[in-house]
Amino acid sequence: MDISMIYYLVPTLVMFCCGIYGFITRKNMIAMLISIELMLNAVDINFVIFNRYLFPGQLEGMMFTLFAIAIAAAETALAIAIIINLYRAHKNIDVSDLTKMKF
Amino acid sequence: MAITLPLLILVIPLFMFLLLGLAGNKMSHRMAGILGCLGMGTTMVLAYIVSFTYFFSGNPDFVDAEAHTRLQWVVFNVDWLSFTDNLVIRLGFLLDPIAALLLVVITTISFMVHLYSMGYMRDHHGVWEKGFQRFYAFLSLFSFSMLGLVVATNIFQMYIFWELVGASSFLLIGFYYRKPSAVLAAKKAFIVTRFADLGFLIGILALSYYAGTFNFMDLTSSQLVSGAYQVNIETAENIKNIFATSAAPTFMGASVLTWALVLIFMGGMGKSAMMPLHIWLPDAMEGPTPVSALIHAATMVVAGVYLVARLFPLYLMEEASLEIITIVGALTAFYAAMVACTQVDIKRVLAFSTISQIAFMMVSLGVARPEFHHGIGYMASMFHLFTHAMFKALLFLCAGALIHAIGSNDYTDMHGLRKYMPVTHITFLIGCLAIAGIIPFAGFFSKDEILTATMGHSTFWYIWMSAVAGLTAFYMFRLYYLIFWWKEHKVREGHHAPHDQPWTMTLPLVILAAISCVAGFVPMGNLVTWNGHEMFPEGVSFFTNLKALDWTVACVSLAVAIVAIIIATVMYRKENPLPAKMKRALPALWDWCYHRFYWDELYMFITKRIIFNGICKPIAWFDRHIIDGTMDGFAIVTNKLSFAIRGFQSGNAQTYVWWYLIGVLALGGITALCLL
């Protein structure tokens, strides 16, 4: 257990940045959703890491992670429902084509 | 006296107004008329009971039998708006000689007019006038407001009801609202009297600011301590001191008290149609004739006189203000009498005659001094108010009957009506004799008292007012002869021969004519005096007024009146070229009189040319360009800015994320810099 915290934090940071990058560059909405999940998971792992290293013997971080996973599941269900409806309406889930909601 | 009766006097007309105003259209015309008459009749009976109890019951609340003095009695006085401990506006019912007198006058005339309108407001085929119920509702509203005005316990209550009578007058002048001239006349009356009321309001504020009270009994008490009304001596001394010290600051050479009194009088000038604010009254004749009789002859237009009489002890403290009242009154009396000599519309003749007679009352108040015959001028003024209300209402109702029968306001369409309308003829003649001041009709006694009072003050005004009295007799008989004599009546084509009217119209004429015959014998000197002292403590009889006459004055005025009537008879009894010759001899004078000395034109010039161009247009420009411009500027800038930045909202979700990311990074960077 003498692995330093930084070895855990760097991979999560990479994961998080991949998520951001994917969210900005991918035009497919499913891919964007996956990117969001990536960011969320990075954050979840961070919770666990900080709980383990900074407050050992407590469970708040763990609980929070479980909570976030549950909510992420619900959110994903919602997002997929929206995407399916969009697809039915437009036959297209390319985000750069869906720009009706503007001035 | 219980509180119920006086309260009912106010409540019944108000209730009738609400009933007829809200439910009038649901009931038949006849029903509405009968209800209105019943309501007003009940009010009249109640007012008689209250007044007669006040004057003749000998109740120690109302009269101090040993000192032969009448007292002021507050029936009730409730706090209505209390702003601070000192600033409380109350509504109440004050019973004193002038209020009791006016209760009788108003309810009598109002009832007569209610009855008369039942006949007047339908045509020869019995078709009711459109808006008949509305007419009765407004009549009730007016009666309520006027009654509230005369029994006001404080000057603010008076002001409230003062505006209410103005509003109901506006509504009734404009009763024929489809007629443009009626609408204009209503607007003119309202604007002119409102303008005068501005002065009134400033006067009230100035007066009550220094005196610290709105209450009439407190305000007038300082002069009455030595007199007779039972007043709170402490308050009286207090107010006297206040006026001696804090009202001492002067403004443009006159004390605050003088200013306040003159401004209050300005309100009275507006309502009572004194020069130069008289211009609305002749136009107000556009209203139905019964309204002219009630509002613009007998009751509302004497509100100004009543106001001055109410505050008379205050006016006594500033003789200068009384002098102003005298001068305004005397000039108006003469002016209106001159104009009345040339008018063609019979209602306008009567309107100018009204202005002239009200001016008589004003002069009478202006020359009243306690030193002279116990302030006879005050008594005479109220006496004339009483008799004038009766005979002028009579004359107007006669005029209404004539107009109803002929269908025109001009005497040129009448002439020689005496055979066709005998009742109207006789009653009109009685009215003319009364106003001309022929013994024993009502006007003789009251006018004689006024002239006596005037003589006691200044010989110049006495001669002046006697001349005006002569003019009065002349123009009234000119009118009388031109309507009923002059030449044979020619029935216009398509018209029936004129005839007397239904009983609802005749009865008020006869009653008022009877009153005009005997009203002069009312021993007013014992009923109404400026401080409540009876003038004839030894008791009165039917002939008291005759015995108390100043026979030199009486003979002179009688002689003047008779000479004037003779001149009128010579000129107008039979068709002859004399009037036309007179007109040609003095064309300029006739022109000026006929055009009412061009007052209306002068007002038009001042308002249209000077006020509209000089003041209103720059203000309108400022409003349109500066004020509106600022607001428009805000809108335009916001609009432009919004268009400029709306491209940010592209609808592309990923662009938003970019901006969000940049923002977060920037914030994070700044926070980090600050922490390090």
PDB file of N, CA, C and O in Angstrom, chain B residues 138 214 369 377 450 502 537 560 587 657:
ATOM      1  N   PHE B 138     -79.332  61.219 -11.172  1.00  0.00           N
ATOM      2  CA  PHE B 138     -78.414  62.347 -11.012  1.00  0.00           C
ATOM      3  C   PHE B 138     -79.023  63.434 -10.139  1.00  0.00           C
ATOM      4  O   PHE B 138     -78.323  64.069  -9.348  1.00  0.00           O
ATOM      5  N   PHE B 214     -59.635  72.044  10.896  1.00  0.00           N
ATOM      6  CA  PHE B 214     -60.543  72.209   9.755  1.00  0.00           C
ATOM      7  C   PHE B 214     -61.923  72.654  10.235  1.00  0.00           C
ATOM      8  O   PHE B 214     -62.757  73.035   9.448  1.00  0.00           O
ATOM      9  N   ARG B 369     -71.276  94.538   8.419  1.00  0.00           N
ATOM     10  CA  ARG B 369     -70.398  94.796   9.560  1.00  0.00           C
ATOM     11  C   ARG B 369     -71.240  94.680  10.821  1.00  0.00           C
ATOM     12  O   ARG B 369     -72.382  95.141  10.840  1.00  0.00           O
ATOM     13  N   GLY B 377     -76.304  93.021   6.863  1.00  0.00           N
ATOM     14  CA  GLY B 377     -75.928  92.546   5.535  1.00  0.00           C
ATOM     15  C   GLY B 377     -75.914  91.034   5.461  1.00  0.00           C
ATOM     16  O   GLY B 377     -76.349  90.435   4.482  1.00  0.00           O
ATOM     17  N   ILE B 450     -80.806  94.328   1.649  1.00  0.00           N
ATOM     18  CA  ILE B 450     -79.465  94.405   1.066  1.00  0.00           C
ATOM     19  C   ILE B 450     -79.087  95.858   0.821  1.00  0.00           C
ATOM     20  O   ILE B 450     -77.982  96.303   1.158  1.00  0.00           O
ATOM     21  N   PRO B 502     -99.345  69.760 -18.075  1.00  0.00           N
ATOM     22  CA  PRO B 502    -100.010  68.840 -17.142  1.00  0.00           C
ATOM     23  C   PRO B 502     -99.809  69.280 -15.690  1.00  0.00           C
ATOM     24  O   PRO B 502     -98.953  70.105 -15.387  1.00  0.00           O
ATOM     25  N   PRO B 537     -85.781  90.764  19.706  1.00  0.00           N
ATOM     26  CA  PRO B 537     -85.973  89.918  20.895  1.00  0.00           C
ATOM     27  C   PRO B 537     -87.359  90.081  21.493  1.00  0.00           C
ATOM     28  O   PRO B 537     -87.809  89.218  22.238  1.00  0.00           O
ATOM     29  N   VAL B 560     -87.513 103.305  -8.064  1.00  0.00           N
ATOM     30  CA  VAL B 560     -86.612 102.897  -9.150  1.00  0.00           C
ATOM     31  C   VAL B 560     -87.217 101.729  -9.922  1.00  0.00           C
ATOM     32  O   VAL B 560     -87.272 101.725 -11.158  1.00  0.00           O
ATOM     33  N   PRO B 587     -75.022 101.558 -30.893  1.00  0.00           N
ATOM     34  CA  PRO B 587     -74.657 100.242 -31.467  1.00  0.00           C
ATOM     35  C   PRO B 587     -73.526  99.570 -30.718  1.00  0.00           C
ATOM     36  O   PRO B 587     -73.549  98.361 -30.498  1.00  0.00           O
ATOM     37  N   VAL B 657     -20.366  24.156 -25.344  1.00  0.00           N
ATOM     38  CA  VAL B 657     -19.421  23.450 -24.471  1.00  0.00           C
ATOM     39  C   VAL B 657     -18.053  24.105 -24.545  1.00  0.00           C
ATOM     40  O   VAL B 657     -17.394  24.283 -23.520  1.00  0.00           O
TER      41      VAL B 657
END
